[in-house]
Amino acid sequence: MLQLITVLPLLWILGSGCNKILDVKSSNLINESNAWSSINDARSALLGTYGLLRTALAENEANWLYGELRSGPFVAMNRPDLDAIINNKLNQSHDLLAEVSNWRKFYAVINSANLFIERSGEIMQKDPQYTKLNNSVDIAQMKAIIGITYFYMVRIWGDVPLLTKSYDGTFPQIPRSEAKAVLKFAEDQLKEAAPVLPYVYGDPNASYFPGFYYGADIFTWASALVTRNAAYAYLAHIAAWDNRYLDASVYADFVLNNGGRSGIVASTTFDLTRSDGFFLGQSSYQVFSLGFSWVDGEATPTGHIENLTLASPLIPRANPAIYIPDNRIVQIFTEPGDERFYIDPVTGTAYSSYFSNASSDLIIFSKIKVVGSGGVQQNTAGQTTNVLTKYSSPVIFTRLEEIKLLKAEALTVLGQRQDALDILNGLRANRGIKTEIITTDNLLEDIFRERQRELLGEAWGWYDQVRYKQIKNDDAAFNALRSKGGIYWPVAQEVMDNNPQIRQTEYWK
């Protein structure tokens, strides 16, 4: 099916560079002569798999191309390839579209995780430092990573081949499995993993799995590894994607009730939008993220939404690749006092923490702006002096506010509308909106409008549109699109050339 390099050292090299934690030293890489012999081999294999997941999501800014651009508020500036994504013309001939339509990087993650599950137990017989509990926690992480990866793939491509063991060389030529079956497998992997996963890693005082983890403390591992809360956050979204909102509510409740045990807390608007705040580095607030450490030389010029959205005066570039026209901004942000963006009704002055140049002809989306070490260097004239533009913001899955909104979504579908409204009004108040919504007549619409405002730029927009349309089930055009697989990406021609059993999605034929 795929021409994949599955020799472990090369896989880990592909995944290196997302965080110094994940930047596996060559001396620790496993080779054929010493494979699966020491605790260092386990560490290298484990972190290399996380690195591969980062590569799959960050390369070509794929995480945002998949989740943010399609049918969203952004407009491309002199980028026909991005314009094709925004307008759902994914079968146009562009190198970028061909690259992100190829699922090979995701299968590299799955293969690496399966290989760890199959082989890591051998280390316990050879290295007494590698305990049974350590191995159990490591295997649980790999099961969770498999579930996470398949969840991403189902949302992107729908039906995908289901591989449950590792393979050397070329993967077997098997057809696509139905999305529902793959989603069930992903959920089962996460459900198996969740009770074994700790709430934190590296805490000597933890009641379960105490002590430094691979020699590092709790601050080193904050959000960098899948915790029990992260697993349940993914389970909540898998259930919602599958339209099982009772399960989604239960899973979301777990995170909301136990988030403090992993250090998950709410973020102020100031912390969320400052350059050295929420999006700088990795922290437990992020639930689960794949990071780029500036301090350790891991910042990169690509792989971040900033590479698409920022321009002068934040970085030395005249125009961004994508922007939101001002008329769309005022359609999204309609509430007086909204700290994210609002226009004073008396003076007409725009106030914003999500955008720069708010009063100009070209407004820059700058909610996420971790340039360099977390700040934008300017001289006394306000001109940018950081000419080598690199970014160190991580790829983040979710945060507390997003889980609360998902909980409100589930409660609305389940008919518990007042509870959902209370959650929504609480979140709005935290963003400076003083007017409460008092009616539940349009509650689902209100929740998804709030998701758009709160999560703008965090790769949720397209997936939220799909869930909203599926719940409402009153859009004939969308239903026709969904029935033919048009909500998914086409499969890359390279994939079909390598495996004749793979058929193109009906909509993209």
PDB file of C-alpha atoms in Angstrom, residues 351-449:
ATOM      1  CA  TYR A 351     -10.353  46.758  20.154  1.00  0.00           C
ATOM      2  CA  SER A 352      -8.772  43.350  19.742  1.00  0.00           C
ATOM      3  CA  SER A 353      -6.390  40.823  21.262  1.00  0.00           C
ATOM      4  CA  TYR A 354      -6.901  38.348  18.380  1.00  0.00           C
ATOM      5  CA  PHE A 355      -5.872  40.737  15.597  1.00  0.00           C
ATOM      6  CA  SER A 356      -3.171  43.269  14.832  1.00  0.00           C
ATOM      7  CA  ASN A 357      -3.658  46.344  12.613  1.00  0.00           C
ATOM      8  CA  ALA A 358      -7.323  46.234  13.650  1.00  0.00           C
ATOM      9  CA  SER A 359      -7.968  49.674  12.143  1.00  0.00           C
ATOM     10  CA  SER A 360      -6.111  49.080   8.871  1.00  0.00           C
ATOM     11  CA  ASP A 361      -7.178  47.741   5.485  1.00  0.00           C
ATOM     12  CA  LEU A 362      -5.418  44.431   6.130  1.00  0.00           C
ATOM     13  CA  ILE A 363      -6.098  43.028   9.588  1.00  0.00           C
ATOM     14  CA  ILE A 364      -3.579  40.402  10.735  1.00  0.00           C
ATOM     15  CA  PHE A 365      -4.777  37.381  12.711  1.00  0.00           C
ATOM     16  CA  SER A 366      -2.220  37.346  15.516  1.00  0.00           C
ATOM     17  CA  LYS A 367      -3.874  35.448  18.344  1.00  0.00           C
ATOM     18  CA  ILE A 368      -1.005  32.934  18.052  1.00  0.00           C
ATOM     19  CA  LYS A 369       2.312  34.718  17.584  1.00  0.00           C
ATOM     20  CA  VAL A 370       5.173  32.889  19.244  1.00  0.00           C
ATOM     21  CA  VAL A 371       7.963  34.369  17.163  1.00  0.00           C
ATOM     22  CA  GLY A 372      11.442  33.327  18.181  1.00  0.00           C
ATOM     23  CA  SER A 373      11.700  32.918  21.923  1.00  0.00           C
ATOM     24  CA  GLY A 374       8.188  34.115  22.573  1.00  0.00           C
ATOM     25  CA  GLY A 375       8.323  37.781  21.665  1.00  0.00           C
ATOM     26  CA  VAL A 376       8.555  40.092  18.680  1.00  0.00           C
ATOM     27  CA  GLN A 377      11.691  42.200  18.766  1.00  0.00           C
ATOM     28  CA  GLN A 378      11.163  45.771  17.611  1.00  0.00           C
ATOM     29  CA  ASN A 379      13.308  48.884  17.654  1.00  0.00           C
ATOM     30  CA  THR A 380      12.251  52.241  19.040  1.00  0.00           C
ATOM     31  CA  ALA A 381      10.448  53.070  15.803  1.00  0.00           C
ATOM     32  CA  GLY A 382       8.300  49.961  16.179  1.00  0.00           C
ATOM     33  CA  GLN A 383      10.007  48.154  13.318  1.00  0.00           C
ATOM     34  CA  THR A 384      10.592  44.416  13.499  1.00  0.00           C
ATOM     35  CA  THR A 385      14.242  43.490  14.026  1.00  0.00           C
ATOM     36  CA  ASN A 386      13.862  39.726  14.226  1.00  0.00           C
ATOM     37  CA  VAL A 387      14.775  39.007  10.599  1.00  0.00           C
ATOM     38  CA  LEU A 388      15.242  35.249  10.978  1.00  0.00           C
ATOM     39  CA  THR A 389      11.650  34.256  11.522  1.00  0.00           C
ATOM     40  CA  LYS A 390      11.226  31.031  13.447  1.00  0.00           C
ATOM     41  CA  TYR A 391       8.336  29.969  15.614  1.00  0.00           C
ATOM     42  CA  SER A 392       8.128  27.813  18.722  1.00  0.00           C
ATOM     43  CA  SER A 393       4.386  27.398  19.291  1.00  0.00           C
ATOM     44  CA  PRO A 394       3.372  23.736  19.719  1.00  0.00           C
ATOM     45  CA  VAL A 395       0.744  21.716  17.908  1.00  0.00           C
ATOM     46  CA  ILE A 396      -2.037  21.631  20.525  1.00  0.00           C
ATOM     47  CA  PHE A 397      -5.013  19.300  20.584  1.00  0.00           C
ATOM     48  CA  THR A 398      -7.283  20.912  23.160  1.00  0.00           C
ATOM     49  CA  ARG A 399      -7.636  23.016  26.306  1.00  0.00           C
ATOM     50  CA  LEU A 400     -10.145  23.428  29.122  1.00  0.00           C
ATOM     51  CA  GLU A 401     -12.389  25.942  27.342  1.00  0.00           C
ATOM     52  CA  GLU A 402     -12.734  23.663  24.328  1.00  0.00           C
ATOM     53  CA  ILE A 403     -13.726  20.693  26.488  1.00  0.00           C
ATOM     54  CA  LYS A 404     -16.334  22.834  28.266  1.00  0.00           C
ATOM     55  CA  LEU A 405     -17.811  23.850  24.923  1.00  0.00           C
ATOM     56  CA  LEU A 406     -17.894  20.217  23.828  1.00  0.00           C
ATOM     57  CA  LYS A 407     -19.699  19.374  27.059  1.00  0.00           C
ATOM     58  CA  ALA A 408     -22.244  22.132  26.366  1.00  0.00           C
ATOM     59  CA  GLU A 409     -22.703  20.772  22.839  1.00  0.00           C
ATOM     60  CA  ALA A 410     -23.380  17.288  24.207  1.00  0.00           C
ATOM     61  CA  LEU A 411     -25.813  18.546  26.845  1.00  0.00           C
ATOM     62  CA  THR A 412     -27.746  20.483  24.200  1.00  0.00           C
ATOM     63  CA  VAL A 413     -28.138  17.410  22.001  1.00  0.00           C
ATOM     64  CA  LEU A 414     -29.206  15.400  25.058  1.00  0.00           C
ATOM     65  CA  GLY A 415     -31.880  17.957  25.948  1.00  0.00           C
ATOM     66  CA  GLN A 416     -30.181  19.360  29.076  1.00  0.00           C
ATOM     67  CA  ARG A 417     -30.281  22.822  27.641  1.00  0.00           C
ATOM     68  CA  GLN A 418     -30.197  24.948  30.801  1.00  0.00           C
ATOM     69  CA  ASP A 419     -27.011  23.251  32.002  1.00  0.00           C
ATOM     70  CA  ALA A 420     -25.492  23.814  28.566  1.00  0.00           C
ATOM     71  CA  LEU A 421     -26.528  27.476  28.653  1.00  0.00           C
ATOM     72  CA  ASP A 422     -24.904  27.937  32.059  1.00  0.00           C
ATOM     73  CA  ILE A 423     -21.597  26.626  30.716  1.00  0.00           C
ATOM     74  CA  LEU A 424     -21.841  28.870  27.666  1.00  0.00           C
ATOM     75  CA  ASN A 425     -22.629  32.017  29.632  1.00  0.00           C
ATOM     76  CA  GLY A 426     -19.764  31.307  32.024  1.00  0.00           C
ATOM     77  CA  LEU A 427     -17.287  31.059  29.145  1.00  0.00           C
ATOM     78  CA  ARG A 428     -18.626  34.232  27.526  1.00  0.00           C
ATOM     79  CA  ALA A 429     -18.278  36.131  30.799  1.00  0.00           C
ATOM     80  CA  ASN A 430     -14.638  35.028  31.031  1.00  0.00           C
ATOM     81  CA  ARG A 431     -14.023  36.775  27.699  1.00  0.00           C
ATOM     82  CA  GLY A 432     -15.493  40.075  28.857  1.00  0.00           C
ATOM     83  CA  ILE A 433     -19.007  39.675  27.436  1.00  0.00           C
ATOM     84  CA  LYS A 434     -21.410  41.070  30.029  1.00  0.00           C
ATOM     85  CA  THR A 435     -24.675  40.231  28.270  1.00  0.00           C
ATOM     86  CA  GLU A 436     -26.034  36.792  29.149  1.00  0.00           C
ATOM     87  CA  ILE A 437     -27.972  34.678  26.690  1.00  0.00           C
ATOM     88  CA  ILE A 438     -31.319  34.064  28.379  1.00  0.00           C
ATOM     89  CA  THR A 439     -33.072  31.836  25.857  1.00  0.00           C
ATOM     90  CA  THR A 440     -32.219  28.352  24.653  1.00  0.00           C
ATOM     91  CA  ASP A 441     -34.108  28.776  21.376  1.00  0.00           C
ATOM     92  CA  ASN A 442     -30.914  28.896  19.311  1.00  0.00           C
ATOM     93  CA  LEU A 443     -28.587  27.287  21.818  1.00  0.00           C
ATOM     94  CA  LEU A 444     -26.785  24.933  19.456  1.00  0.00           C
ATOM     95  CA  GLU A 445     -26.045  27.800  17.079  1.00  0.00           C
ATOM     96  CA  ASP A 446     -24.874  29.945  19.987  1.00  0.00           C
ATOM     97  CA  ILE A 447     -22.488  27.224  21.174  1.00  0.00           C
ATOM     98  CA  PHE A 448     -20.934  26.708  17.774  1.00  0.00           C
ATOM     99  CA  ARG A 449     -20.632  30.463  17.233  1.00  0.00           C
TER     100      ARG A 449
END
